[in-house]
Amino acid sequence: MLRRLLAATVTVAAVGFSAVQAAPTQAASTQTQAVVPQAGGAVFPSDVVTRDFPDPDVFEQDGTWYAYSTNNDLGHVPVATAASADGPWTTRGDAMPAGPSAAWAKPGRTWAPDVYPNSDGTYTLTYTAWHKVSGRQCIGVATATSPRGPFTSVGTEPLICPLDLGGAIDANTFVDTDGTRYLVWKNDGNAISKPSTLWLTKTTDNGQTLVGDNAALLSSNGIAEAPDLVQRGSRYLLFFSTNGYSDCNYQTTYATAITLTGPWTVQQRPLLTTDSFDGNVCGPGGADVVGDKVFLHGWVNGSRHMYVGDVGWANDWPVVRGSRVRTEAESGQLNRCLLRENSAGASGGRAVGYIDFADSWVENRVFAPVAGGYTLHVGYANGSQGTASHTLSINGTSQGSVSYPFTGWNQWRQSSVPVTLRAGWNTVRLGKGTLYTEVDYLELQ
């Protein structure tokens, strides 16, 4: 018999989702992004399921990748497979053809499935479904002996259903290094004009029964949903989506902690946004991070397609290829140039100036998830009445120069160049070129 989760009794302080920013900084947007021409180096996540396939949950087993999505015309729990994370992906129909539990749920809103392989060779599906009695969303469980199903619902009541908190959605399985299994989930507070909280609840080894109390991780008066909990070294990272999923404002951010129960620190800038991808993914949300890949959905012609992108780990901080990451120029090494405080309009109020001599340079480190082509965007101000430039070298090798059209001093714009980087950390040096330009920041994409 499944244990039904009743109303939570933990008191949680609302989190405003602002915190001290850790490096590297993922850029949500830029001052002049709309008018900067796109250079050729950036590589964005690939659209690998080119049809409606939202809220993807993905894992790999024995050389096959499996992905599951929110209900659509394929069925209650659509499933797709591939031999590689990058595809090609093939949709395989409905992994739960009988639908959610007839005892407590009705079909039509079967959302955000989470499938996890058990040690005994079975598979547990944790899904969100439409609660018959209340009309809210609640979380149920199903099992199967194959990752493609058919999954059969377990129990006569939901696993998690705090109706006074708006119900429950978006379960995510997490297994700690000691083998303890948990579900991370959201009470659907924004559905009833109440705060939404991301909760952590211990389960049995097969994920079918809850064990112990619920721990509140983060709470918001807005939308915080689609949690995905991973561990890197001694750090826990909790990825989640914010804003409404129905348009390009949907985005993915994350929080970090050194223990599962926190305290959790939310990053100041979101990880993935429409702007950080220069519009190449609309509303990047529902992210599922699997090793060095991230799976997410984005809007295409009224449907949410599944995308896959490369993830790198800069000292266990995530960097997603194609999403802008900002590095302040003044945080690097300066040689025969000056940090100019109180630079009006500059990012952080400071910039690097007086790069005026043959041995003047500013040098910063940037992180590339994989080797290959990228775009380097340089924030600058040029008041020297003509097009200026800096020499550009990466890891000690010249990669040409960066040109800066005239803007006027303290009039900050961007100039963009394609670059080739090695996987991991790279050293970027800007040196004296023609005329004079001040440098505000670097953004790698």
Coordinates of C-alpha atoms in Angstrom, one line a residue:
M1 CA 0.0 0.0 0.0
L2 CA 1.4 3.3 -1.0
R3 CA 1.6 6.0 1.7
R4 CA -0.2 9.1 0.7
L5 CA 1.5 12.4 1.4
L6 CA -0.7 14.7 3.5
A7 CA -0.4 18.5 3.9
A8 CA 3.2 19.6 4.7
T9 CA 3.8 21.2 8.0
V10 CA 7.2 22.6 7.5
T11 CA 7.4 26.4 7.6
V12 CA 9.6 27.8 4.8
A13 CA 10.9 31.3 4.2
A14 CA 10.3 32.6 0.7
V15 CA 13.4 32.8 -1.5
G16 CA 13.7 35.8 -3.8
F17 CA 16.2 33.9 -6.1
S18 CA 19.0 36.3 -5.7
A19 CA 22.4 35.5 -4.3
V20 CA 26.1 36.2 -4.6
Q21 CA 27.2 35.1 -8.1
A22 CA 29.7 32.3 -8.4
A23 CA 32.1 32.1 -11.4
P24 CA 31.7 31.4 -14.3
T25 CA 28.7 33.7 -14.8
Q26 CA 26.0 32.6 -17.2
A27 CA 24.7 35.6 -19.1
A28 CA 20.9 36.1 -19.2
S29 CA 21.1 38.9 -21.7
T30 CA 23.4 41.6 -23.0
Q31 CA 23.2 45.4 -23.3
T32 CA 23.3 45.4 -27.1
Q33 CA 22.6 41.8 -28.1
A34 CA 19.7 42.6 -30.4
V35 CA 21.9 44.7 -32.7
V36 CA 25.1 42.6 -32.7
P37 CA 25.5 40.4 -35.8
Q38 CA 25.9 36.7 -35.0
A39 CA 29.4 35.5 -35.6
G40 CA 29.9 32.1 -37.0
G41 CA 31.6 30.2 -34.2
A42 CA 28.7 29.5 -31.7
V43 CA 27.2 26.0 -31.6
F44 CA 23.7 25.8 -30.0
P45 CA 21.8 22.8 -28.7
S46 CA 20.4 20.5 -31.4
D47 CA 16.7 20.0 -32.0
V48 CA 16.7 16.2 -31.8
V49 CA 12.9 15.4 -31.4
T50 CA 11.3 17.7 -34.0
R51 CA 7.8 17.4 -32.7
D52 CA 6.0 18.1 -29.4
F53 CA 8.1 16.4 -26.6
P54 CA 8.1 18.6 -23.6
D55 CA 9.6 18.1 -20.1
P56 CA 12.1 15.5 -21.2
D57 CA 13.4 12.9 -18.8
V58 CA 16.4 10.9 -20.2
F59 CA 18.7 8.1 -19.2
E60 CA 21.1 5.7 -20.9
Q61 CA 21.3 2.0 -20.3
D62 CA 23.3 -0.7 -22.2
G63 CA 24.1 1.6 -25.1
T64 CA 20.5 2.9 -25.6
W65 CA 19.2 6.3 -24.7
Y66 CA 15.6 6.6 -23.5
A67 CA 13.6 9.8 -23.3
Y68 CA 10.1 10.4 -21.9
S69 CA 7.8 13.4 -22.2
T70 CA 4.6 15.1 -21.1
N71 CA 1.5 13.6 -22.8
N72 CA 0.8 14.5 -26.4
D73 CA -0.8 12.8 -29.4
L74 CA 1.6 9.9 -29.0
G75 CA 0.0 9.0 -25.7
H76 CA 0.0 9.4 -22.0
V77 CA 3.8 9.0 -21.6
P78 CA 5.5 9.3 -25.0
V79 CA 8.9 7.5 -25.2
A80 CA 11.8 7.9 -27.7
T81 CA 15.1 6.1 -28.1
A82 CA 18.5 6.7 -29.7
A83 CA 21.9 5.0 -29.9
S84 CA 23.5 8.3 -29.0
A85 CA 22.5 11.3 -26.9
D86 CA 22.9 13.4 -30.0
G87 CA 20.5 11.2 -32.0
P88 CA 19.0 10.4 -34.3
W89 CA 16.0 9.9 -32.0
T90 CA 13.0 7.8 -32.9
T91 CA 9.6 8.1 -31.1
R92 CA 8.3 4.8 -30.0
G93 CA 4.7 5.5 -28.9
D94 CA 3.2 5.3 -25.4
A95 CA 5.1 3.9 -22.5
M96 CA 2.0 3.8 -20.3
P97 CA -0.8 2.9 -22.8
A98 CA -3.4 2.2 -20.0
G99 CA -2.9 5.7 -18.7
P100 CA -2.6 7.0 -15.1
S101 CA -4.3 5.1 -12.2
A102 CA -8.0 4.8 -12.9
A103 CA -8.5 4.6 -9.1
W104 CA -7.6 8.3 -8.5
A105 CA -6.7 10.0 -11.8
K106 CA -8.2 10.8 -15.2
P107 CA -6.3 11.2 -18.4
G108 CA -5.6 14.4 -20.2
R109 CA -2.9 16.0 -18.0
T110 CA -0.2 13.4 -17.5
W111 CA 2.9 15.5 -17.1
A112 CA 6.7 15.4 -16.5
P113 CA 7.4 11.7 -16.2
D114 CA 10.5 10.5 -14.4
V115 CA 11.7 6.9 -15.2
Y116 CA 14.5 5.3 -13.1
P117 CA 16.1 1.8 -13.5
N118 CA 15.9 -0.3 -10.3
S119 CA 18.6 -2.7 -9.2
D120 CA 16.3 -5.7 -9.6
G121 CA 15.9 -5.0 -13.4
T122 CA 12.5 -3.3 -13.1
Y123 CA 11.7 0.4 -13.8
T124 CA 9.8 2.9 -11.8
L125 CA 7.8 5.7 -13.5
T126 CA 6.9 8.6 -11.3
Y127 CA 4.3 10.8 -13.1
T128 CA 2.0 13.8 -12.6
A129 CA -1.7 13.2 -13.3
W130 CA -5.1 14.9 -13.0
H131 CA -6.7 14.1 -9.6
K132 CA -10.3 13.2 -10.1
V133 CA -11.7 14.5 -6.9
S134 CA -10.0 17.8 -6.6
G135 CA -9.1 18.7 -10.2
R136 CA -5.5 19.4 -9.0
Q137 CA -2.3 17.7 -10.2
C138 CA -0.8 14.9 -8.0
I139 CA 2.1 12.5 -8.3
G140 CA 1.6 8.8 -8.9
V141 CA 3.8 5.7 -9.5
A142 CA 3.9 3.0 -12.1
T143 CA 6.3 0.1 -12.8
A144 CA 7.4 -2.0 -15.8
T145 CA 10.0 -4.6 -16.7
S146 CA 11.2 -2.8 -19.8
P147 CA 12.2 0.9 -20.2
R148 CA 9.7 1.2 -23.1
G149 CA 6.9 -0.2 -20.9
P150 CA 4.1 -0.9 -20.7
F151 CA 4.1 0.8 -17.3
T152 CA 1.3 -0.2 -15.0
S153 CA 0.1 2.1 -12.2
V154 CA 0.7 1.0 -8.6
G155 CA -1.7 1.7 -5.7
T156 CA -5.1 3.2 -5.4
E157 CA -4.1 6.7 -4.2
P158 CA -1.5 9.2 -5.3
L159 CA 2.0 9.0 -3.8
I160 CA 2.2 12.8 -3.2
C161 CA -0.9 14.9 -3.1
P162 CA -0.9 17.9 -0.7
L163 CA -4.2 19.5 -1.9
D164 CA -4.0 22.4 0.5
L165 CA -0.8 23.4 -1.1
G166 CA -2.1 23.2 -4.6
G167 CA -1.2 19.5 -5.3
A168 CA 2.1 18.2 -6.5
I169 CA 4.0 18.0 -9.8
D170 CA 7.4 17.4 -11.5
A171 CA 8.9 14.5 -9.5
N172 CA 12.6 13.9 -10.0
T173 CA 14.5 10.8 -8.7
F174 CA 17.9 11.4 -7.1
V175 CA 20.1 8.7 -5.6
D176 CA 22.9 9.9 -3.3
T177 CA 26.4 8.5 -3.1
D178 CA 25.4 6.4 -0.1
G179 CA 22.6 4.8 -2.1
T180 CA 19.8 6.6 -0.4
R181 CA 17.0 7.4 -2.9
Y182 CA 14.9 10.6 -2.9
L183 CA 12.2 12.4 -4.9
V184 CA 12.5 16.1 -5.5
W185 CA 9.1 17.6 -6.3
K186 CA 7.1 20.8 -6.4
N187 CA 3.9 21.7 -4.6
D188 CA 1.9 23.5 -7.2
G189 CA 1.3 26.6 -5.1
N190 CA 1.1 29.0 -8.0
A191 CA -2.0 27.2 -9.2
I192 CA -3.8 28.4 -6.1
S193 CA -2.0 31.7 -5.6
K194 CA 0.3 30.3 -2.9
P195 CA 4.1 29.9 -2.7
S196 CA 5.6 27.1 -4.6
T197 CA 8.3 25.0 -2.8
L198 CA 10.7 22.4 -4.1
W199 CA 10.7 19.5 -1.6
L200 CA 13.0 16.6 -1.0
T201 CA 11.5 13.3 0.3
K202 CA 13.3 10.0 1.0
T203 CA 11.8 6.9 -0.7
T204 CA 12.4 3.2 -0.5
D205 CA 14.9 1.6 -2.9
N206 CA 12.3 1.1 -5.6
G207 CA 10.9 4.6 -5.3
Q208 CA 7.3 3.3 -4.7
T209 CA 7.0 4.3 -1.0
L210 CA 7.9 7.5 0.9
V211 CA 10.1 7.3 4.0
G212 CA 10.2 10.0 6.6
D213 CA 9.4 13.7 6.5
N214 CA 9.7 16.3 3.7
A215 CA 12.6 18.8 3.6
A216 CA 11.9 22.1 2.0
L217 CA 14.8 23.1 -0.4
L218 CA 13.6 26.4 -2.0
S219 CA 10.4 28.4 -2.0
S220 CA 9.2 31.2 -4.3
N221 CA 6.1 33.4 -4.6
G222 CA 6.5 33.0 -8.4
I223 CA 7.1 29.9 -10.5
A224 CA 9.9 27.4 -9.6
E225 CA 9.4 24.0 -11.1
A226 CA 10.9 21.1 -13.1
P227 CA 13.6 20.3 -10.5
D228 CA 16.6 18.2 -11.5
L229 CA 19.1 17.3 -8.7
V230 CA 22.6 16.3 -9.5
Q231 CA 25.9 16.0 -7.6
R232 CA 29.3 17.1 -8.7
G233 CA 32.2 16.3 -6.3
S234 CA 31.1 17.7 -2.9
R235 CA 28.5 20.1 -4.4
Y236 CA 24.8 19.5 -5.0
L237 CA 23.2 21.4 -7.9
L238 CA 19.5 21.8 -8.1
F239 CA 18.4 22.9 -11.6
F240 CA 14.9 24.3 -12.0
S241 CA 12.7 26.3 -14.4
T242 CA 11.2 29.7 -13.7
N243 CA 8.6 32.0 -15.4
G244 CA 5.6 30.6 -17.3
Y245 CA 6.3 27.7 -19.6
S246 CA 4.0 29.0 -22.3
D247 CA 6.3 31.4 -24.1
C248 CA 10.0 32.4 -24.6
N249 CA 10.3 33.8 -21.1
Y250 CA 10.6 30.3 -19.7
Q251 CA 14.2 29.7 -18.5
T252 CA 16.5 27.4 -16.5
T253 CA 18.5 28.4 -13.4
Y254 CA 20.1 26.5 -10.6
A255 CA 21.0 26.6 -6.9
T256 CA 23.9 24.9 -5.0
A257 CA 24.5 23.5 -1.6
I258 CA 27.1 21.3 0.2
T259 CA 24.4 19.3 2.0
L260 CA 21.1 18.0 0.6
T261 CA 19.1 20.0 3.1
G262 CA 20.9 23.2 2.4
P263 CA 21.2 26.1 2.8
W264 CA 20.8 26.5 -1.0
T265 CA 22.2 29.5 -2.9
V266 CA 20.4 30.4 -6.1
Q267 CA 22.7 31.8 -8.8
Q268 CA 22.2 35.4 -9.7
R269 CA 22.0 34.8 -13.4
P270 CA 20.0 32.0 -15.0
L271 CA 21.8 29.3 -16.8
L272 CA 19.7 29.1 -19.9
T273 CA 17.5 31.7 -21.4
T274 CA 16.2 32.6 -24.9
D275 CA 18.5 35.6 -24.9
S276 CA 21.6 33.7 -23.7
F277 CA 21.1 31.4 -26.8
D278 CA 20.6 34.5 -29.0
G279 CA 17.0 33.3 -29.7
N280 CA 18.2 29.9 -31.0
V281 CA 16.1 28.1 -28.3
C282 CA 12.8 29.7 -27.3
G283 CA 12.0 29.2 -23.6
P284 CA 14.7 26.7 -22.7
G285 CA 13.2 24.8 -19.7
G286 CA 12.4 21.4 -18.2
A287 CA 16.1 20.7 -18.2
D288 CA 17.5 17.2 -17.4
V289 CA 21.3 17.1 -16.9
V290 CA 22.8 13.8 -17.6
G291 CA 26.6 13.8 -17.3
D292 CA 28.0 16.0 -20.0
K293 CA 24.7 16.5 -21.8
V294 CA 21.6 18.6 -21.0
F295 CA 18.2 17.8 -22.5
L296 CA 15.6 20.5 -22.5
H297 CA 12.6 21.7 -24.4
G298 CA 12.0 24.8 -26.5
W299 CA 9.1 26.3 -28.5
V300 CA 9.0 25.7 -32.3
N301 CA 5.9 26.6 -34.2
G302 CA 3.5 26.0 -31.2
S303 CA 5.1 22.8 -30.0
R304 CA 7.9 22.1 -27.5
H305 CA 10.7 20.2 -29.2
M306 CA 13.4 18.3 -27.3
Y307 CA 16.9 19.7 -27.6
V308 CA 20.3 18.3 -26.5
G309 CA 23.3 20.4 -25.7
D310 CA 26.9 19.9 -24.3
V311 CA 27.6 20.6 -20.7
G312 CA 31.1 21.2 -19.2
W313 CA 32.0 21.4 -15.6
A314 CA 34.2 24.4 -14.7
N315 CA 35.4 23.3 -11.2
D316 CA 32.0 21.6 -10.9
W317 CA 30.0 24.6 -12.1
P318 CA 27.9 24.0 -15.2
V319 CA 28.7 25.7 -18.5
V320 CA 26.3 24.9 -21.5
R321 CA 27.7 25.3 -24.9
G322 CA 25.9 28.1 -26.9
S323 CA 24.7 29.9 -23.8
R324 CA 26.6 33.1 -23.1
V325 CA 28.9 33.0 -20.1
R326 CA 30.3 36.4 -19.0
T327 CA 33.7 37.1 -17.5
E328 CA 34.5 40.6 -16.3
A329 CA 37.6 41.9 -17.9
E330 CA 38.9 43.4 -14.6
S331 CA 38.8 40.0 -13.0
G332 CA 41.8 38.9 -15.2
Q333 CA 45.5 39.7 -15.3
L334 CA 46.4 43.2 -16.4
N335 CA 49.8 44.2 -17.8
R336 CA 50.7 47.9 -18.4
C337 CA 47.1 48.9 -18.5
L338 CA 44.7 50.1 -15.8
L339 CA 41.5 49.2 -14.0
R340 CA 39.2 52.1 -14.4
E341 CA 36.8 52.4 -11.5
N342 CA 33.4 54.2 -11.8
S343 CA 33.1 53.5 -15.5
A344 CA 29.6 54.8 -16.1
G345 CA 27.4 52.2 -17.7
A346 CA 29.9 49.4 -17.7
S347 CA 29.0 45.9 -16.3
G348 CA 29.8 46.1 -12.6
G349 CA 30.8 49.8 -13.0
R350 CA 34.4 48.9 -13.9
A351 CA 36.4 48.4 -17.1
V352 CA 40.0 48.0 -18.2
G353 CA 41.5 51.0 -20.0
Y354 CA 44.8 52.4 -21.2
I355 CA 45.7 49.4 -23.2
D356 CA 48.0 51.8 -25.0
F357 CA 51.5 50.3 -25.4
A358 CA 53.1 47.4 -27.2
D359 CA 53.3 45.4 -24.0
S360 CA 49.8 46.3 -22.8
W361 CA 47.3 43.4 -22.4
V362 CA 44.4 42.1 -20.4
E363 CA 44.2 38.3 -20.0
N364 CA 41.2 36.2 -18.8
R365 CA 40.4 32.6 -18.6
V366 CA 37.2 31.1 -20.2
F367 CA 35.8 27.6 -20.1
A368 CA 34.8 25.6 -23.1
P369 CA 32.6 22.5 -22.5
V370 CA 34.1 20.7 -25.6
A371 CA 36.7 21.5 -28.1
G372 CA 35.7 23.4 -31.2
G373 CA 34.2 26.7 -32.5
Y374 CA 32.7 29.4 -30.3
T375 CA 31.9 33.1 -30.5
L376 CA 33.8 35.5 -28.3
H377 CA 31.8 38.7 -27.6
V378 CA 33.8 41.6 -26.2
G379 CA 32.0 44.5 -24.4
Y380 CA 33.8 47.7 -25.2
A381 CA 33.8 51.5 -25.5
N382 CA 35.8 53.2 -28.3
G383 CA 36.1 57.0 -28.2
S384 CA 39.0 57.4 -30.5
Q385 CA 37.1 58.7 -33.5
G386 CA 37.7 55.7 -35.7
T387 CA 37.6 51.9 -35.8
A388 CA 40.0 50.5 -33.2
S389 CA 41.3 47.0 -32.6
H390 CA 43.0 44.7 -30.2
T391 CA 45.2 41.8 -31.0
L392 CA 43.7 38.4 -29.9
S393 CA 45.6 35.4 -28.8
I394 CA 44.2 32.2 -27.2
N395 CA 46.5 29.9 -25.2
G396 CA 49.5 31.8 -26.5
T397 CA 48.5 31.4 -30.2
S398 CA 47.3 34.3 -32.3
Q399 CA 43.7 34.2 -33.5
G400 CA 43.7 37.5 -35.3
S401 CA 42.2 40.6 -33.8
V402 CA 39.0 42.1 -32.6
S403 CA 37.7 45.3 -34.3
Y404 CA 35.7 48.0 -32.5
P405 CA 33.6 50.5 -34.4
F406 CA 33.5 54.0 -32.8
T407 CA 31.0 54.4 -30.0
G408 CA 32.3 57.2 -27.8
W409 CA 33.7 56.8 -24.3
N410 CA 31.3 55.1 -21.8
Q411 CA 29.1 54.1 -24.7
W412 CA 29.3 50.3 -24.3
R413 CA 28.7 48.0 -27.2
Q414 CA 29.8 44.5 -28.3
S415 CA 32.1 43.2 -31.0
S416 CA 32.0 39.5 -31.8
V417 CA 34.6 37.2 -33.4
P418 CA 34.6 33.4 -34.0
V419 CA 37.3 31.5 -32.1
T420 CA 38.5 28.0 -31.7
L421 CA 39.0 26.6 -28.2
R422 CA 40.2 23.5 -26.6
A423 CA 38.0 21.6 -24.1
G424 CA 38.3 23.0 -20.6
W425 CA 40.0 26.3 -19.6
N426 CA 41.5 28.6 -22.2
T427 CA 43.5 31.8 -21.8
V428 CA 42.3 34.8 -23.9
R429 CA 44.6 37.8 -24.2
L430 CA 43.6 41.2 -25.7
G431 CA 46.6 43.4 -26.6
K432 CA 47.4 46.7 -28.1
G433 CA 46.1 47.1 -31.7
T434 CA 45.1 50.2 -33.5
L435 CA 43.8 53.3 -31.8
Y436 CA 42.3 53.0 -28.3
T437 CA 39.5 50.9 -26.7
E438 CA 38.4 50.1 -23.2
V439 CA 37.2 46.6 -22.4
D440 CA 34.3 45.9 -20.1
Y441 CA 33.8 42.1 -20.3
L442 CA 34.1 38.9 -22.4
E443 CA 31.2 36.7 -23.2
L444 CA 31.9 33.2 -24.5
Q445 CA 29.1 31.5 -26.5

